[in-house]
Amino acid sequence: MSIWSTMLKNKQKKRKNDNVRQHNDPQKPEEQPIQRNYEDNVSRIKGELGNSTDLLFREYQIGDHKGTIVYVDGLANGQLINDFFNETLLNSGFNGNQDPFQFLIEKAAGLGNFQFATEWNQVFDSFLSGNTLFFLDGYNQAINVETKGWDKRSISEPSTQLSIGGPKDSFTETIRTNTALIRRRIKSPNLWLESMKLGTVAQTDIAIMYIKGIANEKIIGEVKERLNQINIDAVMAEGYIEQLFEDQTWTPFPTTHHSERPDVIASHLLEGRIAILVDGTPFVITVPAIFAQFFQAPDDYYARFDISTSLRILRILAFLIALMGPALYIAATTFHQEMIPTTLAIAIASQRENVPFPAFIEALIMEVTFEILREAGLRLPRAVGQAVSIVGALVIGQAAVQAGIVSPIMVIVVSITAIANFSTPTFMMAIAARLIRFAMMALATFLGLYGIVLGLMFMSIHLCALRSFGIPYMMPIAPFNAQNQQDIFIRYPIWAMKYRPKFISKGNLVRAGDNQKPMPPKQEDSQDSKGES
Amino acid sequence: MENAKIKASQMFVLVVLFEMGSSILVGLGGSARQDAWISILLGLAGGILVFFIYYRLFKYYPELPLTSYLQKITGKWIGRILALFYVVYFMYVATRVLRDFGELLTTTIYTATPLVVINSLMILTIIYGIHKGFEVIARIGELYFAIIYFMAISGMILVTGSGLIHFENIRPMLENGMKPVLRTFLKETLVFPFGEMIVFTMLLPYLNNPKKVKIACIGGMGLAGINIAITAIVNVAVLGPDLFVRSNFPLLTTIGKIQLANFIERLDVFFMLYLVIGGFFKITIFYYAAVIGAADLFKLKSHQKLNFPIGFVILLASLMIASNFAEHIEEGLNVVTIYLSWPFQIIIPLFLLVIAFFRNRKKQPKQQSNQQHNQQSSQS
Amino acid sequence: MMRKTMMIFLLIGLFMPILSACWNQKELTDLAFVMAMGIDKGENRRFQVSFQIVIPGNVASGQGGGGGGHGLPIAVYTSSGDTITEAARRATQKISRRLYYAHTNLIAVSEEVAKDGLLDILDALDRDPEFRTTTEIVVARKTSAEKLVSALANLDKLPVNKVTKEIESTEALLGENMRVNIDEFINGLISHGREPITNGYKISGNQNMSGKSDDLKNTRSEAVLSSSGLAIFRNGKLEGWIDREKARGVVWIMDKVKSTSINIDWNGKKNAITMAPIRSKTKVAVNIKQGKPVVNVAIEFEGWISEANTTVDLTDPKVIEKIDKSVANEIEKQIQSTITEVQKKKSDIFGFGERIHRKNPKLWKKIKGNWNERFAELEVNVKVDSFTRREGIRTKPFWYDINQ
């Protein structure tokens, strides 16, 4: 209960601060009807858009009524409109008996879904999102036909979240394609989708998806509430929304999850999470997010449980190395030399004999160099990137050691740390580890292992205090919940994962039937008779 | 009081961590030599009896912390003074633990580092934890409970694997009769750590299900007591009674003896890991009790305002209460137990219970309706 | 307000690494790893302490840092003082780095110092948190501790490893030494019912060659470190030595024998059959007879025949039985002679007193006062059960074929 009370408190606080009316409200402040005179209408459109050249008008005549269609080149399917215009509208065969507007409606219905627009706001909204508008002189209504058809990227393999098994498709920049990708996986009438527009200027399409009856209504309400409070000129990508509606800003840890894999999002939806799709980005956000979730890779569910459990523990270990690798090295070599076995201590001492820097500076040089290389590698064109990595490998690997700037053991430590960092499946979590690593290094320099332990203590207090949409971030671990341990450190066999996580989902918790463990009939006959069966 | 609720399992974990906190580090019951474990188990039994006093008091006032019902039982002014004493007592114990903790680090690993640095960093971490609230503290408890158990089990395996355990060291049992064991029980193990459960009278109202108080607290005490006794047995078995008594921190020496496969040795630093965790919880709970007690006493709306000042006082006091470790230990063994622990942990609560008993018998009908009211409110 | 104070602390925290330079932080390259310490009697001051310091660049192989192991692996510095700490501090006049004891594996004490008593040395080692409790302690026999500490070894790069590993391997394979670390030594020292023992070490051959790099150029080093007997202490002072088979007896009684060899005679041929233990278990029990303690040592011994240099039919169970008996007799003899030897020295190194203490604390209180005297007259019974478990991969020895 207390979760909700704190959440509600936050909400009220926000409400007080933010009383600005949203532009995506259905009722807009200035309601202006369309004129009967179509010349006026056309000039108004032209005026409002400043004669933008990608705005196309094509005129036609039905009986003695002049008319025009308006659409934005590139957004609407130009080919389709052209064919329609030439074949249907120009050879209309209007015989004058009918009402010309009725006639137009019949024709337009052939082009696609249509609605009527009576107000200017509707007009602008529709053709700016790729629709075509039919104006006819003497009627204060326009026909708004859906002709969206801009050039879009086709569905390709995921580029950031790779997996060995499982589906190979990924989201694209088009929201419609993305919703379809999810719907294709969950063919349930309970998969609900709500749309809205965000960004006072850009008017980006946003969709909220959840499975009715599985997702927690309170969290759905909270998501909508927080989305409604966003008042910004444009939402360019999922990161905008994440940063605008997360629970806690002052944290390096991600409290929302995003993925470009439809299978991941679908499984999140099935666990009762809520997906937020943003037009124009191939990443879909899901909330609420918990800490353990960031160590779950899609592969975990496609391999058998023993394998995926060991891999997951390996990943957690790698995360710890990425977090503390260099810090532990510094602590061991500058404070706790007794910890190192004698032979190793002497080996390290002999390597460090000619290194002019203290261990912390040495580690810092190497870490910063590596981070620079990594950042540069991200930005550089692919062809040059190769060269950078070679130069980098030479610089930080070979030459620095030979020049006596760093010791070989330091190179090993930094490389292991770097590689361990890459094994975290989620980039946002990996980057948090990178950031905290430097703090840990400073603490280790300052007070050795005591510093590191205090740092970890600080970090765990922070983690335990975090929330994602009212759900404690460390959820099934602290507060501990025995029933929901099925997918945390140990991934239970699929047949044993009987329930959805209780802390996320509300109501419908059972996900699998009883006795799902495969029980093939016992093979009583021996190998010999196998051929006969 | 903060608006927080925790589960029974979280309370259990907090009790375990709190009881084990610093008692595992110092050679608890050392004056009973190889019979330390007996006096620890006696201490546990006595501690549970004493806890029943607190439990009865809690039953009378299930929604109030100690500082509030003190005022109800003994009247406004005496109650306030007593409550103030309790707040100061909690602060003082937090100070002592912090000092213990700092001394351990400065004598073993950080020999050249000033005590003030070590202590202030610790208190800073604790301030942060308390700033985040009691629910968060309970959650970290759960997180570190698992880590401590993992360390304890692996430590046990390592000690056994290095062939260090010589059970013959524990004999002869009760060499000098029951006397030294009983003396240790009364002077040490009863009041430290088991009598320190008094601090939980401040925290029991946070439990979401008041029916589970008994099982959570006594279960936690039992588990912690058994763990402490096992540690004492292992320490004596590894070190022998002489070295056990001679060491400031026997567990540290025990761990230092681990030598396995010519590679796993000198694991002293892992002891330190335990130390920070155990010290953290012990100080945090006393400190937190002091903070909410003071807030309750002075009728402050939010205890957060007191968080930092009290932390600062504890930090300064921890540096000033003794000029050296010997003095600090001397105070702890001979002054605190008799003049502080016994009155605050046993005598005053006993008096309170007696008064509360008579008061509540007099007002039987009213109390009943009160209780009903309380039940209703807790149900809703 | 909270946030502000937090920020202040954060700022202080950020500056801490810079300010903390002179606390406990110590770079590896600023440390002199003391591998072994030798304690002799000093001329002007009470102790002369030698520090064996490792030169990392010369020990570790590989291209890193120091240019390969060409020079000597260790350097020895000597200084003197009235206490160990003073000597250690005086040594800093000669050594550029901070002496670091966490990796010290060996404390060597000269016979002279041992005879005067070790009580004044041990507290320094016991108290300092930097010292390992597992550091071994040996007595330099017929040589100075300084020479022992400066000796080089052919096989091991670090001479200290030679000593510690050697004790380990002789304990395991010969059974005439046993590892004794400082803690155990001190425990023996303070216990009323036990006296400490430790290993003796000597330099055999030309002592003057010890510590010279030229000596390493010979395949047969002229000065060789070798273990030599067990040193018996009483009241913290060296009382005497126990050697060879008798030392083995001590190790038997302490139940530390892992392997050794026992020769027995067969059909008139001396040392014809050799037996090596696989497992051995020693149980020491204390009985009280008429107010007097009696110690029973029972050894259960399982072994295999590692040599049979005579015609003996090892396939015959009766023969095996006979062998078992004579092995048992042989061991009994060895142990009995050990016990008489030790009793002569009036030092209860076996810890029989402790066992009596555990068995009967009241009796112990009475006899505790002059235990060592009583120990000399203690009745000790030894009983050995020997079992031959296997006889290697041959049945009858080839002697049969030769004699046919």
Tab-separated table of N, CA and C in Angstrom, chain A residues 250 333-338 340-342 345-354 357-360 401-402 408 442 445-446, chain C residues 3 16-17 20 23-29 31 33 35 54 56-57 59-60 63-66 97 100 102-103 105 132 158:
chain	number	residue	atom	x	y	z
A	250	TRP	N	18.162	11.714	-10.659
A	250	TRP	CA	19.548	11.709	-10.198
A	250	TRP	C	20.030	10.291	-9.931
A	333	THR	N	46.823	-3.459	-4.829
A	333	THR	CA	48.237	-3.136	-4.997
A	333	THR	C	48.687	-1.950	-4.157
A	334	THR	N	47.765	-1.134	-3.687
A	334	THR	CA	48.234	-0.001	-2.889
A	334	THR	C	47.854	-0.096	-1.417
A	335	PHE	N	46.916	-0.961	-1.065
A	335	PHE	CA	46.541	-1.074	0.340
A	335	PHE	C	46.734	-2.470	0.895
A	336	HIS	N	46.315	-3.436	0.130
A	336	HIS	CA	46.231	-4.784	0.694
A	336	HIS	C	47.193	-5.732	-0.015
A	337	GLN	N	48.454	-5.347	0.000
A	337	GLN	CA	49.420	-6.193	-0.693
A	337	GLN	C	49.472	-7.586	-0.099
A	338	GLU	N	49.068	-7.717	1.151
A	338	GLU	CA	49.136	-9.035	1.775
A	338	GLU	C	48.106	-9.984	1.173
A	340	ILE	N	47.546	-10.458	-1.952
A	340	ILE	CA	48.018	-11.079	-3.183
A	340	ILE	C	48.972	-12.202	-2.802
A	341	PRO	N	48.870	-13.351	-3.437
A	341	PRO	CA	49.839	-14.408	-3.164
A	341	PRO	C	51.256	-13.917	-3.449
A	342	THR	N	52.194	-14.381	-2.652
A	342	THR	CA	53.553	-13.838	-2.692
A	342	THR	C	54.121	-13.759	-4.106
A	345	ALA	N	52.488	-11.130	-6.118
A	345	ALA	CA	52.857	-9.800	-5.626
A	345	ALA	C	54.226	-9.401	-6.155
A	346	ILE	N	55.148	-10.353	-6.133
A	346	ILE	CA	56.494	-10.041	-6.628
A	346	ILE	C	56.451	-9.789	-8.129
A	347	ALA	N	55.643	-10.593	-8.836
A	347	ALA	CA	55.540	-10.400	-10.290
A	347	ALA	C	54.997	-9.013	-10.610
A	348	ILE	N	53.942	-8.621	-9.896
A	348	ILE	CA	53.366	-7.296	-10.154
A	348	ILE	C	54.371	-6.211	-9.787
A	349	ALA	N	55.042	-6.413	-8.662
A	349	ALA	CA	56.017	-5.406	-8.236
A	349	ALA	C	57.106	-5.248	-9.290
A	350	SER	N	57.548	-6.346	-9.875
A	350	SER	CA	58.617	-6.228	-10.870
A	350	SER	C	58.108	-5.546	-12.128
A	351	GLN	N	56.838	-5.746	-12.440
A	351	GLN	CA	56.293	-5.073	-13.621
A	351	GLN	C	56.132	-3.579	-13.383
A	352	ARG	N	55.802	-3.263	-12.162
A	352	ARG	CA	55.554	-1.860	-11.876
A	352	ARG	C	56.839	-1.091	-11.561
A	353	GLU	N	57.936	-1.829	-11.513
A	353	GLU	CA	59.211	-1.239	-11.111
A	353	GLU	C	59.531	0.041	-11.883
A	354	ASN	N	59.274	0.036	-13.190
A	354	ASN	CA	59.678	1.185	-14.002
A	354	ASN	C	58.527	2.103	-14.380
A	357	PHE	N	54.035	6.225	-12.617
A	357	PHE	CA	52.813	6.752	-11.978
A	357	PHE	C	52.365	5.864	-10.828
A	358	PRO	N	51.649	6.453	-9.884
A	358	PRO	CA	50.976	5.611	-8.895
A	358	PRO	C	49.862	4.801	-9.564
A	359	ALA	N	49.463	3.765	-8.900
A	359	ALA	CA	48.513	2.838	-9.515
A	359	ALA	C	47.238	3.525	-9.981
A	360	PHE	N	46.748	4.498	-9.196
A	360	PHE	CA	45.487	5.153	-9.560
A	360	PHE	C	45.627	5.914	-10.872
A	401	VAL	N	53.035	-0.274	-22.877
A	401	VAL	CA	53.810	-1.135	-21.997
A	401	VAL	C	55.296	-0.994	-22.284
A	402	GLN	N	55.621	-1.023	-23.583
A	402	GLN	CA	57.038	-0.956	-23.930
A	402	GLN	C	57.651	0.383	-23.569
A	408	PRO	N	52.084	-4.257	-17.773
A	408	PRO	CA	51.267	-5.226	-18.513
A	408	PRO	C	50.042	-5.679	-17.722
A	442	ALA	N	38.287	5.964	-7.493
A	442	ALA	CA	38.708	7.040	-6.593
A	442	ALA	C	38.606	6.579	-5.138
A	445	THR	N	41.418	4.289	-4.247
A	445	THR	CA	42.678	5.005	-4.042
A	445	THR	C	42.719	5.653	-2.677
A	446	PHE	N	41.558	6.095	-2.272
A	446	PHE	CA	41.445	6.843	-1.043
A	446	PHE	C	41.536	5.915	0.166
C	3	ARG	N	20.239	18.336	0.796
C	3	ARG	CA	20.946	18.262	-0.473
C	3	ARG	C	22.248	19.062	-0.411
C	16	MET	N	39.304	13.911	-1.370
C	16	MET	CA	39.963	12.982	-0.469
C	16	MET	C	41.142	12.238	-1.104
C	17	PRO	N	40.997	11.703	-2.328
C	17	PRO	CA	42.110	10.938	-2.877
C	17	PRO	C	43.407	11.732	-2.919
C	20	SER	N	44.738	12.141	0.762
C	20	SER	CA	45.018	10.945	1.545
C	20	SER	C	46.388	10.360	1.253
C	23	TRP	N	48.418	8.453	4.040
C	23	TRP	CA	47.853	7.531	5.002
C	23	TRP	C	48.368	6.121	4.758
C	24	ASN	N	47.428	5.218	4.552
C	24	ASN	CA	47.882	3.834	4.465
C	24	ASN	C	48.244	3.387	3.072
C	25	GLN	N	48.116	4.312	2.158
C	25	GLN	CA	48.394	3.914	0.804
C	25	GLN	C	49.886	3.688	0.633
C	26	LYS	N	50.249	2.579	0.023
C	26	LYS	CA	51.652	2.323	-0.235
C	26	LYS	C	51.758	1.615	-1.574
C	27	GLU	N	52.519	2.227	-2.456
C	27	GLU	CA	52.676	1.628	-3.786
C	27	GLU	C	53.571	0.399	-3.675
C	28	LEU	N	53.298	-0.558	-4.531
C	28	LEU	CA	54.107	-1.786	-4.519
C	28	LEU	C	55.587	-1.486	-4.660
C	29	THR	N	55.887	-0.476	-5.472
C	29	THR	CA	57.292	-0.206	-5.746
C	29	THR	C	57.989	0.503	-4.593
C	31	LEU	N	57.762	-0.717	-1.574
C	31	LEU	CA	57.847	-1.706	-0.513
C	31	LEU	C	59.045	-2.610	-0.716
C	33	PHE	N	59.840	-6.238	0.160
C	33	PHE	CA	59.211	-7.456	0.663
C	33	PHE	C	60.223	-8.243	1.477
C	35	MET	N	61.233	-11.404	2.985
C	35	MET	CA	60.802	-12.784	2.837
C	35	MET	C	61.161	-13.610	4.064
C	54	VAL	N	63.441	-9.439	-1.144
C	54	VAL	CA	63.391	-9.929	-2.512
C	54	VAL	C	63.600	-8.759	-3.475
C	56	PRO	N	62.368	-7.801	-6.827
C	56	PRO	CA	61.330	-8.336	-7.715
C	56	PRO	C	61.802	-8.492	-9.155
C	57	GLY	N	62.507	-7.498	-9.656
C	57	GLY	CA	62.914	-7.530	-11.050
C	57	GLY	C	63.764	-8.745	-11.376
C	59	VAL	N	63.484	-11.671	-9.894
C	59	VAL	CA	62.781	-12.929	-9.640
C	59	VAL	C	61.767	-13.208	-10.723
C	60	ALA	N	60.933	-12.217	-10.996
C	60	ALA	CA	59.862	-12.434	-11.952
C	60	ALA	C	60.441	-12.480	-13.355
C	63	GLN	N	59.075	-9.918	-19.842
C	63	GLN	CA	59.742	-8.715	-20.317
C	63	GLN	C	59.422	-7.488	-19.485
C	64	GLY	N	58.451	-7.620	-18.584
C	64	GLY	CA	57.985	-6.433	-17.873
C	64	GLY	C	59.073	-5.789	-17.034
C	65	GLY	N	59.070	-4.514	-16.964
C	65	GLY	CA	59.893	-3.759	-16.046
C	65	GLY	C	61.364	-4.064	-16.080
C	66	GLY	N	61.781	-4.964	-15.186
C	66	GLY	CA	63.165	-5.006	-14.782
C	66	GLY	C	64.220	-5.676	-15.613
C	97	ARG	N	63.562	1.393	0.788
C	97	ARG	CA	62.104	1.212	0.785
C	97	ARG	C	61.610	0.812	2.153
C	100	TYR	N	58.375	-4.447	4.494
C	100	TYR	CA	56.998	-4.928	4.459
C	100	TYR	C	56.984	-6.405	4.826
C	102	ALA	N	54.263	-8.529	5.367
C	102	ALA	CA	53.086	-9.376	5.170
C	102	ALA	C	53.418	-10.653	4.417
C	103	HIS	N	54.509	-10.647	3.686
C	103	HIS	CA	54.846	-11.857	2.938
C	103	HIS	C	55.999	-12.621	3.562
C	105	ASN	N	57.769	-15.351	5.313
C	105	ASN	CA	57.382	-16.737	5.501
C	105	ASN	C	58.212	-17.442	6.552
C	132	ARG	N	52.102	-12.397	9.058
C	132	ARG	CA	51.196	-13.517	8.894
C	132	ARG	C	51.276	-14.397	10.118
C	158	LEU	N	63.460	-18.229	-4.997
C	158	LEU	CA	63.434	-17.576	-3.696
C	158	LEU	C	63.934	-18.568	-2.651
